[in-house]
Amino acid sequence: MTHNSDFAIVAEGLRKRFGDTQALDGVDLAVRPGTVLGVLGPNGAGKTTTIRILATLLQADSGHATVGGFDVAANPADVRRTIGLTGQYASVDEDLTGTQNLVLIGQLLNLSTRDARARAAELLAWFDLSDAAGRVAKHYSGGMRRRLDLAASLVGRPSVIFLDEPTTGLDPAKREDMWGVVRSLVGDGSTVLLTTQYLDEADALADEISVIDSGRVIAHDTPDGLKRVIGGHRIRIRTNDAADVQRAVGVLTAVGTSAPEVSARNTITVPVADESVLTPTVERLAAEGIGVSELSLHLPSLDEVFMTLTGHTTEELPGSTSKGVAA
Amino acid sequence: MTLTSYGPTAAKVAAEPPSAPPGAYLKHIFALAKRSLIKTIRTPEALIDVTLQPLIFLALFTYVFGGAIAGGSQHEYLQLLLPALLGQTIAMAGVALGQNLNADIEKGVFDRFRSLPIGRSVPLVGAVAADIVRYLILMVVTLGVGALMGFRIETNFISAVAGVALAIAFALCFCWISVWVGMKARTPGAVQGIMFMLVLPLSFGSNTFVDPSTMPGWLRGFVNVNPISQLGSAERGLLVGGPVATPLMWTLIWMAGLLVVFVPLALRAYKRRV
C-alpha cells in the first residue's frame, strides 16, 4: 500500500474475533485527507468493530492501522487528539442538558470553562439546538440526540471524523440535514469515514465506497465505478392489473439496459442508464394505457448490491444476526 | 439547520493537536466529578442509600433490637451503635457507585470518554471523587438524626472530625470493589446483587451491632479481621472514647490493601470492557 502519510486513515489486515464470531477477517481501508469513505454493509458485517478499532476503543487481534499518521495501537493518545466519534447509538449523557454535555467535553479537551461554553453555544446553534440547550437530553427527540451526539464529537475540531450509521432511524428530512452536515465538514477539510446500510447515502456523500461483508472488504471503488458494476439506477413499477404485466415488461425492455425482472405482486424492475429515462417511461406507459400504482427510480438496495457482488442477499449471510456483536 | 460552508470545524485542520497542559488530570477528574454530581441532584431518589437507609438501620437497631441486645439502656446502645454504624453504612453506600458506572457503560457514554485524549483512569476516579459528597451527606444525616435521638460525642471536636474523615477515606478505598464489580458485571442489578453478597456478611459479621463475645469462636475470628469491625472500633474510639491506635492501624492497613488490589483490577477491567 502507498505510504501512510498520503492517507488520513489506513487499515491493513485488521482481524478481530469475539468468541466464535470472526467479526473482522482482514479489513483493508484507505482514506485520503479531506475525502469521505463510505463503508457499506449489512448488520454484522464488521462496520462498527472497524470503527471501534480505528477510534482506539478496541484492539485488533492482528493487523495494523493509522489515523492521522498515528498508529492506533502504539499511539492511541495521539489518535484520540485527532478524531471525533459519533456512535450508532447516540452516546450523550441523558441526565445532562445539551450545554452541559458539550461543556463537559470541552473541559475534558482542556478548553477553559469560558471557551468551552462559547464552543458549546456555537455548536448548539449550528445544529439548531439552541432552544433546547438548557433542556435535559433525556427529553430530546431521536434526531436531536443524534445531532447533540455529533456536536459532542466536533467540540475538539477533529480532523478525522468517524460516523457510525449517522442516519439510521432518522426520517428522510432529518437524513438530508445530516447529509448537509457531513458535506460541510468535508468542505472544511475534515476526513470522514462513515458507515451505512444504504447505497444511496454512500452515493450521495462518499468519494469512495468500500463494501464490507462478513468482516472483509469485498469491493472498493468510487460510487460511479461501483454503480458500473452493480448497475446504476433502476426503475420499478407495479401495475394495477396483473393482465398488464406482460405489456409493461415490453415497455421497460425498451427503456432498460438489460432484461426486466418480474417479482411478486405485479412488480417489475429494470436497470436504466440514468435518471433521464424516467419521463419517456411514464409517457410510454400512458400511451399503452397501462395503469400503475407505484413507479420509482432508485439506486439498488443493499440486498441488490450484495446479490450482484456475492450472489447472496444480506439476509442469507451467515452470522449476520449473531448475538450481541455489533455491526 | 444552518448549513453554510463555514462549519464548526473550520480553520483547524492543519493545526497540530495540543498536548495536555499540566494539571489537566485533576481538572478532568473535577469535570467528571461535577457530571456525577449533576446526575445525583437530578435524581434525588439516588440519595436514599445515604439518607433514609442509614436512618432505618439506626432506628431499627436502637429501638427494635437495642433493648434486647444491650439488656436495657437504649441510650447506651446508641452510643455504641452509631459510631460503628457510620462505618458500616458508608461501606454499603459504595454499592451505588458500581451500579451507576455499569449503567454508564451500557449506555455508551463511556465510549465518548474513552475516545477523548484524557487519562484512562479519569472517568473512574472522577466518579469516585464525586461520591465524597454522598458520603458527607450520609455523615451529616446520621450524626444529625443520631443527635436528635440522644447520641452525644464524648471525645472532642477534632477527634470527631477525624472520625468522619476516617470513615470517608475508608469508603473511598472500599468503593473500588464496587467499581471493579461494576466493570465486570453485566447489568446494574447484578452489581447490586454481588455487592450485597459481600457487604451484608461484612456488616453483620462485625462488632457493629452485637458484642462479638456472644458469638461462637470461629465467627469471632472473622469478626476480628473484618475491616468493618476495625473501622467500627476506630470510630468508637474517636467519637465516644476508647482505644484508637490499634483499630486505626488495622483500618489503614485494610485501606491500603483495598487500594493496592482493587484499583488495578478495576482499571484493567475498565480497559478490557468492550
Coordinates of C-alpha atoms in Angstrom, one line a residue:
Chain A
M1 CA 0.0 0.0 0.0
T2 CA 1.1 3.6 -0.6
H3 CA 3.0 5.4 2.1
N4 CA 0.8 6.1 5.1
S5 CA 1.3 9.8 5.1
D6 CA -0.7 10.0 1.9
F7 CA -3.8 8.9 3.8
A8 CA -5.7 10.2 6.8
I9 CA -6.9 6.7 7.7
V10 CA -5.2 3.4 6.8
A11 CA -6.2 -0.1 7.9
E12 CA -4.3 -3.2 6.8
G13 CA -5.4 -6.7 7.5
L14 CA -7.5 -5.9 10.6
R15 CA -8.7 -9.0 12.3
K16 CA -10.9 -9.3 15.4
R17 CA -12.6 -12.3 17.0
F18 CA -15.4 -12.3 19.6
G19 CA -15.8 -15.8 20.9
D20 CA -17.0 -17.9 18.0
T21 CA -17.5 -15.0 15.7
Q22 CA -14.8 -13.7 13.4
A23 CA -16.0 -10.1 13.3
L24 CA -13.2 -8.9 11.2
D25 CA -11.3 -11.2 8.8
G26 CA -8.7 -8.9 7.3
V27 CA -10.1 -5.5 6.6
D28 CA -8.1 -3.1 4.4
L29 CA -9.2 0.6 4.1
A30 CA -7.5 3.8 3.0
V31 CA -8.9 7.3 3.1
R32 CA -7.3 10.3 1.6
P33 CA -7.3 13.5 3.6
G34 CA -10.3 15.7 3.1
T35 CA -12.4 12.9 1.5
V36 CA -15.3 10.7 2.6
L37 CA -15.1 7.0 2.6
G38 CA -18.4 5.2 2.8
V39 CA -18.3 1.8 4.4
L40 CA -21.3 -0.1 3.1
G41 CA -22.5 -3.3 4.6
P42 CA -25.3 -5.0 6.4
N43 CA -25.7 -5.5 10.2
G44 CA -23.0 -7.8 11.5
A45 CA -20.6 -7.2 8.6
G46 CA -18.0 -5.6 10.9
K47 CA -18.6 -1.9 10.3
T48 CA -18.8 -0.9 14.0
T49 CA -16.0 -3.2 15.0
T50 CA -13.8 -1.5 12.4
I51 CA -14.7 2.0 13.6
R52 CA -14.1 1.0 17.3
I53 CA -10.6 -0.3 16.4
L54 CA -9.8 2.9 14.4
A55 CA -11.1 5.0 17.3
T56 CA -8.9 3.2 19.8
L57 CA -11.8 1.8 21.7
L58 CA -10.9 -1.8 20.8
Q59 CA -7.7 -3.5 20.0
A60 CA -7.4 -5.6 16.9
D61 CA -6.2 -9.2 17.2
S62 CA -3.9 -8.6 14.3
G63 CA -3.3 -6.1 11.5
H64 CA -2.2 -2.5 11.6
A65 CA -4.0 0.8 11.4
T66 CA -3.0 4.5 11.4
V67 CA -5.2 7.6 11.9
G68 CA -3.8 11.0 11.1
G69 CA -0.4 9.3 10.7
F70 CA -0.6 7.9 14.3
D71 CA -0.6 4.1 14.9
V72 CA -3.8 3.3 16.8
A73 CA -2.2 0.6 18.8
A74 CA 1.1 2.4 19.6
N75 CA -0.1 6.0 20.0
P76 CA -3.7 5.9 21.0
A77 CA -3.5 9.2 22.8
D78 CA -2.3 11.0 19.7
V79 CA -5.1 9.3 17.7
R80 CA -7.7 10.5 20.3
R81 CA -6.5 14.1 19.9
T82 CA -7.2 13.8 16.1
I83 CA -10.6 12.1 16.0
G84 CA -14.2 12.7 16.6
L85 CA -16.5 9.7 17.1
T86 CA -20.3 9.5 16.7
G87 CA -21.7 6.1 17.5
Q88 CA -24.6 4.3 16.1
Y89 CA -26.5 4.8 19.3
A90 CA -26.2 8.4 20.4
S91 CA -23.9 8.4 23.5
V92 CA -25.0 11.6 25.1
D93 CA -25.5 11.8 28.8
E94 CA -29.2 11.8 29.3
D95 CA -29.2 13.5 32.7
L96 CA -27.2 16.5 31.4
T97 CA -28.5 19.4 29.3
G98 CA -27.3 19.9 25.8
T99 CA -25.0 22.7 27.0
Q100 CA -23.7 20.6 30.0
N101 CA -22.9 17.7 27.7
L102 CA -20.8 19.9 25.3
V103 CA -19.1 22.0 28.1
L104 CA -18.0 18.7 29.8
I105 CA -16.4 17.5 26.5
G106 CA -14.8 20.9 26.1
Q107 CA -13.3 20.8 29.6
L108 CA -12.0 17.3 29.0
L109 CA -10.3 18.7 25.9
N110 CA -8.6 21.3 28.1
L111 CA -10.7 24.3 27.0
S112 CA -11.2 26.9 29.7
T113 CA -14.7 27.0 31.1
R114 CA -15.4 30.2 29.1
D115 CA -14.1 28.8 25.8
A116 CA -16.0 25.5 26.4
R117 CA -19.2 27.5 26.9
A118 CA -18.6 29.5 23.8
R119 CA -17.8 26.4 21.8
A120 CA -20.9 24.7 23.1
A121 CA -23.1 27.6 22.2
E122 CA -21.6 27.8 18.7
L123 CA -22.2 24.1 18.1
L124 CA -25.7 24.1 19.5
A125 CA -26.6 27.0 17.2
W126 CA -25.0 25.2 14.3
F127 CA -27.1 22.1 15.0
D128 CA -30.2 24.0 15.6
L129 CA -30.3 23.1 19.2
S130 CA -30.1 26.5 20.8
D131 CA -33.7 26.4 22.0
A132 CA -33.1 23.1 23.7
A133 CA -29.7 24.0 25.1
G134 CA -30.9 24.1 28.7
R135 CA -33.1 21.1 28.5
V136 CA -32.1 17.7 29.8
A137 CA -31.1 15.4 26.9
K138 CA -33.5 12.7 28.2
H139 CA -36.3 14.8 26.7
Y140 CA -34.7 15.2 23.3
S141 CA -36.2 13.5 20.2
G142 CA -34.1 10.9 18.4
G143 CA -33.0 13.3 15.8
M144 CA -32.0 16.0 18.4
R145 CA -30.0 13.4 20.3
R146 CA -28.2 12.4 17.2
R147 CA -27.3 16.0 16.4
L148 CA -26.1 16.6 20.0
D149 CA -24.0 13.4 19.8
L150 CA -22.4 14.6 16.5
A151 CA -21.9 18.1 18.1
A152 CA -20.1 16.4 21.0
S153 CA -17.8 14.7 18.6
L154 CA -16.9 18.0 17.0
V155 CA -16.1 20.0 20.1
G156 CA -12.3 19.4 19.6
R157 CA -12.4 20.3 15.9
P158 CA -11.2 16.9 14.9
S159 CA -9.5 16.5 11.5
V160 CA -10.8 12.9 11.2
I161 CA -14.4 12.1 12.0
F162 CA -16.0 8.7 12.3
L163 CA -19.7 8.5 11.8
D164 CA -21.2 5.1 12.6
E165 CA -24.6 4.9 10.7
P166 CA -25.3 8.5 11.3
T167 CA -28.8 8.4 9.7
T168 CA -30.1 5.0 10.8
G169 CA -33.5 5.6 12.3
L170 CA -33.8 9.2 11.1
D171 CA -36.7 10.3 8.9
P172 CA -35.9 11.4 5.3
A173 CA -35.9 15.1 6.1
K174 CA -33.5 14.7 9.1
R175 CA -31.4 12.4 6.9
E176 CA -31.0 15.2 4.3
D177 CA -30.0 17.5 7.1
M178 CA -27.4 15.1 8.3
W179 CA -26.0 14.8 4.8
G180 CA -25.7 18.5 4.7
V181 CA -23.7 18.5 7.9
V182 CA -21.3 15.8 6.6
R183 CA -20.8 17.8 3.3
S184 CA -19.9 20.9 5.2
L185 CA -17.5 19.0 7.5
V186 CA -15.7 17.8 4.4
G187 CA -15.9 21.3 2.9
D188 CA -13.9 22.5 6.0
G189 CA -11.2 19.9 5.2
S190 CA -12.1 17.1 7.6
T191 CA -11.7 13.5 6.6
V192 CA -14.8 11.4 7.2
L193 CA -15.3 7.7 7.5
L194 CA -19.0 6.9 7.6
T195 CA -20.7 3.5 7.8
T196 CA -24.1 3.0 6.2
Q197 CA -26.5 0.4 5.1
Y198 CA -27.8 2.5 2.2
L199 CA -26.1 2.7 -1.2
D200 CA -27.9 6.0 -1.9
E201 CA -26.3 7.5 1.2
A202 CA -22.9 6.3 0.3
D203 CA -23.5 7.5 -3.3
A204 CA -24.6 10.9 -2.0
L205 CA -21.7 11.5 0.3
A206 CA -18.7 9.4 -0.3
D207 CA -15.8 9.9 -2.6
E208 CA -15.0 6.2 -2.4
I209 CA -17.0 3.2 -1.1
S210 CA -15.8 0.1 0.5
V211 CA -18.3 -2.7 0.6
I212 CA -17.8 -4.9 3.6
D213 CA -19.2 -8.4 4.1
S214 CA -18.5 -10.9 6.9
G215 CA -15.5 -9.0 8.1
R216 CA -13.9 -8.5 4.7
V217 CA -13.9 -5.7 2.1
I218 CA -15.4 -7.3 -1.0
A219 CA -15.4 -4.3 -3.2
H220 CA -13.8 -0.9 -3.2
D221 CA -14.4 1.8 -5.8
T222 CA -15.8 5.2 -6.5
P223 CA -19.6 5.5 -6.4
D224 CA -19.7 5.6 -10.2
G225 CA -17.3 2.7 -10.5
L226 CA -19.4 0.7 -8.1
K227 CA -22.6 1.5 -9.9
R228 CA -21.0 0.4 -13.2
V229 CA -20.5 -3.0 -11.6
I230 CA -23.8 -3.4 -9.8
G231 CA -25.9 -1.3 -12.1
G232 CA -27.0 2.3 -11.5
H233 CA -30.5 3.5 -11.2
R234 CA -33.4 1.2 -11.6
I235 CA -37.0 1.8 -12.4
R236 CA -39.6 -0.2 -10.6
I237 CA -43.2 -0.2 -11.4
R238 CA -46.2 -2.0 -10.2
T239 CA -49.2 -2.4 -12.5
N240 CA -52.7 -2.1 -11.2
D241 CA -53.8 -5.1 -13.2
A242 CA -51.9 -8.4 -13.4
A243 CA -53.0 -8.7 -17.1
D244 CA -50.9 -5.6 -17.9
V245 CA -47.7 -7.1 -16.6
Q246 CA -46.6 -8.5 -20.0
R247 CA -47.2 -5.3 -21.9
A248 CA -45.4 -3.3 -19.1
V249 CA -42.4 -5.6 -19.4
G250 CA -42.4 -4.7 -23.1
V251 CA -42.2 -1.0 -22.2
L252 CA -39.5 -1.5 -19.7
T253 CA -37.4 -3.7 -22.0
A254 CA -37.4 -0.8 -24.4
V255 CA -36.1 1.8 -21.8
G256 CA -33.9 -0.5 -19.8
T257 CA -30.3 -1.6 -20.2
S258 CA -31.0 -5.2 -19.6
A259 CA -33.9 -7.6 -19.2
P260 CA -36.6 -6.5 -16.7
E261 CA -37.2 -8.7 -13.6
V262 CA -40.8 -9.5 -12.6
S263 CA -41.3 -10.2 -9.0
A264 CA -44.4 -10.8 -6.8
R265 CA -47.5 -8.5 -6.9
N266 CA -47.1 -7.2 -10.4
T267 CA -43.8 -5.5 -9.7
I268 CA -41.3 -5.1 -12.5
T269 CA -37.7 -3.8 -12.0
V270 CA -35.3 -2.8 -14.8
P271 CA -31.8 -1.2 -14.7
V272 CA -31.6 2.0 -16.6
A273 CA -28.8 4.2 -18.0
D274 CA -29.6 7.3 -16.0
E275 CA -32.4 9.4 -14.5
S276 CA -33.5 10.9 -17.8
V277 CA -35.2 7.7 -18.8
L278 CA -38.0 8.3 -16.3
T279 CA -40.0 10.7 -18.3
P280 CA -40.1 8.6 -21.5
T281 CA -41.1 5.6 -19.4
V282 CA -44.0 7.4 -17.9
E283 CA -45.1 8.6 -21.4
R284 CA -44.9 5.1 -22.9
L285 CA -46.9 3.6 -20.1
A286 CA -49.5 6.2 -20.5
A287 CA -49.6 5.7 -24.3
E288 CA -50.1 2.0 -23.8
G289 CA -52.8 2.7 -21.3
I290 CA -51.1 0.7 -18.5
G291 CA -52.3 1.8 -15.1
V292 CA -49.6 1.7 -12.4
S293 CA -50.0 2.0 -8.7
E294 CA -46.3 2.5 -8.0
L295 CA -43.4 3.9 -10.0
S296 CA -40.0 4.7 -8.6
L297 CA -36.5 5.5 -9.7
H298 CA -33.9 4.2 -7.2
L299 CA -30.4 3.0 -6.6
P300 CA -30.0 -0.6 -5.8
S301 CA -30.8 -1.6 -2.3
L302 CA -28.2 -3.2 -0.1
D303 CA -29.8 -6.6 -0.9
E304 CA -29.4 -5.9 -4.6
V305 CA -25.8 -4.8 -4.2
F306 CA -25.0 -7.9 -2.3
M307 CA -26.8 -10.2 -4.8
T308 CA -24.7 -8.8 -7.6
L309 CA -21.4 -8.8 -5.7
T310 CA -21.7 -12.0 -3.7
G311 CA -24.6 -14.0 -5.2
H312 CA -26.5 -13.9 -2.0
T313 CA -28.6 -11.3 -0.2
T314 CA -27.8 -9.8 3.1
E315 CA -30.4 -12.0 4.9
E316 CA -28.6 -15.1 3.9
L317 CA -25.3 -14.0 5.3
P318 CA -24.1 -16.5 7.9
G319 CA -23.8 -14.9 11.3
S320 CA -25.3 -11.6 10.2
T321 CA -27.6 -11.6 13.2
S322 CA -25.1 -13.3 15.5
K323 CA -25.6 -12.5 19.2
G324 CA -24.5 -9.2 20.6
V325 CA -21.7 -8.4 18.1
A326 CA -22.5 -5.0 16.7
A327 CA -22.3 -4.4 13.0
Chain B
M1 CA -30.0 23.6 10.4
T2 CA -27.9 26.5 9.3
L3 CA -25.7 24.9 6.7
T4 CA -23.2 27.4 5.5
S5 CA -19.8 26.4 4.1
Y6 CA -18.5 27.8 7.4
G7 CA -18.8 24.8 9.7
P8 CA -17.8 24.4 13.3
T9 CA -14.6 22.6 12.3
A10 CA -13.3 25.4 10.0
A11 CA -9.8 26.8 10.4
K12 CA -8.3 24.0 12.4
V13 CA -7.5 21.0 10.2
A14 CA -3.8 21.8 9.7
A15 CA -3.2 22.7 13.4
E16 CA -1.3 20.2 15.5
P17 CA -3.5 18.9 18.3
P18 CA -2.2 20.4 21.6
S19 CA -0.8 18.2 24.3
A20 CA -2.5 18.2 27.7
P21 CA -1.4 21.1 29.9
P22 CA -0.1 20.5 33.4
G23 CA -2.8 19.9 36.0
A24 CA -5.1 18.6 33.3
Y25 CA -5.5 15.3 35.0
L26 CA -7.0 16.9 38.1
K27 CA -9.2 19.3 36.1
H28 CA -10.5 16.3 34.1
I29 CA -11.4 14.5 37.3
F30 CA -13.1 17.6 38.6
A31 CA -15.1 18.0 35.4
L32 CA -16.3 14.3 35.6
A33 CA -17.0 14.5 39.3
K34 CA -19.2 17.5 38.6
R35 CA -21.0 15.5 36.0
S36 CA -21.7 12.8 38.5
L37 CA -23.0 15.3 41.0
I38 CA -25.3 16.9 38.5
K39 CA -26.8 13.5 37.8
T40 CA -27.2 12.9 41.6
I41 CA -29.0 16.2 42.0
R42 CA -31.3 15.4 39.1
T43 CA -32.3 12.1 40.7
P44 CA -32.6 12.8 44.4
E45 CA -34.0 9.2 45.0
A46 CA -30.4 8.1 44.3
L47 CA -29.6 9.5 47.7
I48 CA -31.8 7.1 49.6
D49 CA -28.9 4.9 50.4
V50 CA -27.1 7.7 52.2
T51 CA -30.1 9.3 53.9
L52 CA -33.1 7.0 54.7
Q53 CA -31.2 3.7 54.7
P54 CA -28.7 4.6 57.5
L55 CA -31.6 6.1 59.5
I56 CA -33.6 2.9 59.1
F57 CA -30.7 0.9 60.4
L58 CA -30.2 3.4 63.2
A59 CA -33.9 3.4 64.3
L60 CA -34.4 -0.4 63.8
F61 CA -31.4 -1.4 65.8
T62 CA -31.8 1.3 68.5
Y63 CA -35.5 0.9 69.2
V64 CA -36.4 -2.6 68.0
F65 CA -33.3 -4.7 68.8
G66 CA -31.4 -2.3 71.0
G67 CA -33.1 -3.0 74.2
A68 CA -32.7 -6.8 73.8
I69 CA -29.1 -6.6 72.6
A70 CA -27.9 -4.1 75.2
G71 CA -30.0 -5.5 78.0
G72 CA -31.9 -2.4 78.8
S73 CA -30.4 1.0 78.1
Q74 CA -31.2 2.2 74.6
H75 CA -29.0 5.3 75.1
E76 CA -26.0 3.2 76.0
Y77 CA -26.7 1.0 72.9
L78 CA -27.0 4.1 70.7
Q79 CA -23.6 5.4 71.9
L80 CA -22.1 2.1 71.0
L81 CA -24.0 1.6 67.8
L82 CA -23.8 4.9 66.0
P83 CA -20.0 5.3 65.6
A84 CA -19.7 1.8 64.2
L85 CA -22.8 2.2 62.1
L86 CA -21.1 5.2 60.3
G87 CA -18.5 2.7 59.1
Q88 CA -21.0 0.0 58.2
T89 CA -23.4 2.2 56.2
I90 CA -20.6 4.1 54.4
A91 CA -19.3 0.8 53.1
M92 CA -22.7 0.0 51.9
A93 CA -23.1 3.4 50.2
G94 CA -20.3 2.5 47.7
V95 CA -22.6 -0.1 46.1
A96 CA -24.4 2.5 44.1
L97 CA -21.2 3.7 42.5
G98 CA -20.6 0.4 40.7
Q99 CA -24.2 0.3 39.6
N100 CA -24.0 3.8 38.1
L101 CA -20.8 3.1 36.3
N102 CA -22.2 -0.1 34.9
A103 CA -25.2 1.8 33.6
D104 CA -23.0 4.5 32.1
I105 CA -21.0 1.9 30.2
E106 CA -24.2 0.2 28.9
K107 CA -25.5 3.5 27.6
G108 CA -22.3 4.2 25.6
V109 CA -21.4 7.4 27.5
F110 CA -18.1 5.9 28.4
D111 CA -17.3 5.3 24.7
R112 CA -17.2 9.0 24.3
F113 CA -14.9 9.5 27.3
R114 CA -12.6 6.7 26.0
S115 CA -12.3 8.3 22.6
L116 CA -11.0 11.5 24.2
P117 CA -7.4 12.3 24.9
I118 CA -7.8 12.0 28.7
G119 CA -6.1 9.7 31.2
R120 CA -7.6 6.2 31.1
S121 CA -8.4 6.3 34.8
V122 CA -10.1 9.7 34.8
P123 CA -13.7 8.6 34.3
L124 CA -13.4 6.1 37.2
V125 CA -11.5 8.4 39.6
G126 CA -13.9 11.2 38.7
A127 CA -16.9 9.1 39.7
V128 CA -15.2 8.0 42.9
A129 CA -14.3 11.6 43.8
A130 CA -18.0 12.7 43.4
D131 CA -19.0 10.0 45.9
I132 CA -17.3 12.1 48.6
V133 CA -20.3 14.4 48.5
R134 CA -22.7 11.4 49.1
Y135 CA -20.6 10.2 51.9
L136 CA -20.6 13.6 53.5
I137 CA -24.4 13.7 53.3
L138 CA -24.5 10.3 55.0
M139 CA -22.3 11.6 57.8
V140 CA -24.3 14.7 58.4
V141 CA -27.7 13.0 58.2
T142 CA -26.7 10.1 60.5
L143 CA -24.9 12.2 63.1
G144 CA -27.7 14.8 63.0
V145 CA -30.5 12.4 63.5
G146 CA -28.4 10.5 66.0
A147 CA -28.0 13.7 68.0
L148 CA -31.8 14.1 68.0
M149 CA -32.1 10.6 69.2
G150 CA -29.8 11.4 72.1
F151 CA -26.3 10.5 70.7
R152 CA -23.5 12.6 72.2
I153 CA -19.9 12.8 71.1
E154 CA -17.9 12.1 74.3
T155 CA -14.4 12.9 73.0
N156 CA -13.8 16.3 71.4
F157 CA -14.5 18.2 68.2
I158 CA -11.1 17.4 66.5
S159 CA -11.4 13.8 67.3
A160 CA -14.9 13.6 65.9
V161 CA -13.8 15.3 62.7
A162 CA -11.0 12.8 62.4
G163 CA -13.6 10.1 62.8
V164 CA -15.7 11.5 60.0
A165 CA -12.7 11.9 57.8
L166 CA -11.5 8.3 58.5
A167 CA -14.9 6.8 57.6
I168 CA -15.0 8.8 54.3
A169 CA -11.4 7.9 53.5
F170 CA -12.2 4.2 54.2
A171 CA -15.3 4.4 51.9
L172 CA -13.1 5.9 49.1
C173 CA -10.9 2.8 49.3
F174 CA -13.7 0.2 49.8
C175 CA -15.8 1.5 46.9
W176 CA -13.1 0.3 44.4
I177 CA -14.5 -3.1 45.0
S178 CA -17.8 -1.8 43.8
V179 CA -16.1 -0.1 40.8
W180 CA -14.4 -3.3 39.9
V181 CA -17.7 -5.3 40.1
G182 CA -19.3 -2.5 38.1
M183 CA -16.8 -3.1 35.3
K184 CA -17.2 -6.9 35.4
A185 CA -20.9 -7.5 35.9
R186 CA -23.4 -7.5 33.0
T187 CA -26.1 -5.3 34.5
P188 CA -26.5 -2.7 37.3
G189 CA -28.8 -5.2 39.1
A190 CA -26.1 -7.8 39.1
V191 CA -23.7 -5.3 40.6
Q192 CA -26.1 -4.7 43.4
G193 CA -26.6 -8.4 44.0
I194 CA -22.9 -9.2 44.0
M195 CA -22.0 -6.3 46.3
F196 CA -24.7 -7.2 48.8
M197 CA -23.4 -10.7 48.9
L198 CA -20.2 -9.2 50.0
V199 CA -21.3 -6.3 52.2
L200 CA -24.0 -8.0 54.2
P201 CA -21.7 -10.6 55.8
L202 CA -19.1 -8.0 56.4
S203 CA -21.8 -5.8 58.0
F204 CA -23.4 -8.3 60.3
G205 CA -20.3 -10.4 60.9
S206 CA -18.8 -7.5 62.6
N207 CA -18.8 -5.8 66.0
T208 CA -21.2 -3.1 64.7
F209 CA -24.5 -4.3 66.1
V210 CA -23.7 -7.1 68.6
D211 CA -20.9 -7.7 71.1
P212 CA -18.7 -10.4 69.5
S213 CA -18.1 -12.1 72.8
T214 CA -21.6 -13.6 72.4
M215 CA -20.6 -15.3 69.1
P216 CA -19.0 -18.7 68.5
G217 CA -15.3 -18.8 68.4
W218 CA -14.9 -19.3 64.6
L219 CA -17.1 -16.3 63.9
R220 CA -15.1 -14.2 66.4
G221 CA -12.1 -14.9 64.3
F222 CA -13.8 -13.5 61.2
V223 CA -15.2 -10.5 63.2
N224 CA -11.7 -9.6 64.4
V225 CA -10.2 -9.4 60.9
N226 CA -13.2 -7.9 59.3
P227 CA -12.3 -4.3 58.1
I228 CA -15.8 -3.1 59.1
S229 CA -15.1 -4.2 62.7
Q230 CA -11.7 -2.5 62.7
L231 CA -13.2 0.7 61.3
G232 CA -16.1 0.5 63.8
S233 CA -13.7 0.2 66.7
A234 CA -11.7 3.1 65.5
E235 CA -14.8 5.2 65.1
R236 CA -15.9 4.3 68.6
G237 CA -12.6 5.4 69.9
L238 CA -12.7 8.7 68.0
L239 CA -16.3 9.5 68.8
V240 CA -17.1 8.2 72.3
G241 CA -13.6 7.2 73.6
G242 CA -11.7 4.1 74.0
P243 CA -8.6 2.6 72.2
V244 CA -7.9 4.1 68.8
A245 CA -4.3 3.3 67.8
T246 CA -4.7 -0.5 67.1
P247 CA -8.0 -0.4 65.2
L248 CA -6.8 2.7 63.4
M249 CA -3.7 0.9 62.3
W250 CA -5.6 -2.1 61.1
T251 CA -8.1 0.1 59.3
L252 CA -5.3 2.0 57.5
I253 CA -3.7 -1.3 56.5
W254 CA -7.0 -2.5 55.1
M255 CA -7.5 0.7 53.2
A256 CA -4.0 0.4 51.6
G257 CA -4.7 -3.3 50.8
L258 CA -8.0 -2.5 49.2
L259 CA -6.4 0.2 47.0
V260 CA -3.5 -1.9 46.0
V261 CA -5.7 -4.8 45.0
F262 CA -8.9 -3.3 43.6
V263 CA -7.7 -0.1 41.9
P264 CA -5.5 -2.0 39.4
L265 CA -8.2 -4.7 39.0
A266 CA -10.9 -2.0 38.3
L267 CA -8.7 -0.2 35.8
R268 CA -7.8 -3.4 34.0
A269 CA -11.4 -4.5 33.8
Y270 CA -12.4 -1.0 32.5
K271 CA -9.7 -1.1 29.8
R272 CA -10.9 -4.5 28.7
R273 CA -14.6 -3.8 28.8
V274 CA -15.7 -3.6 25.2

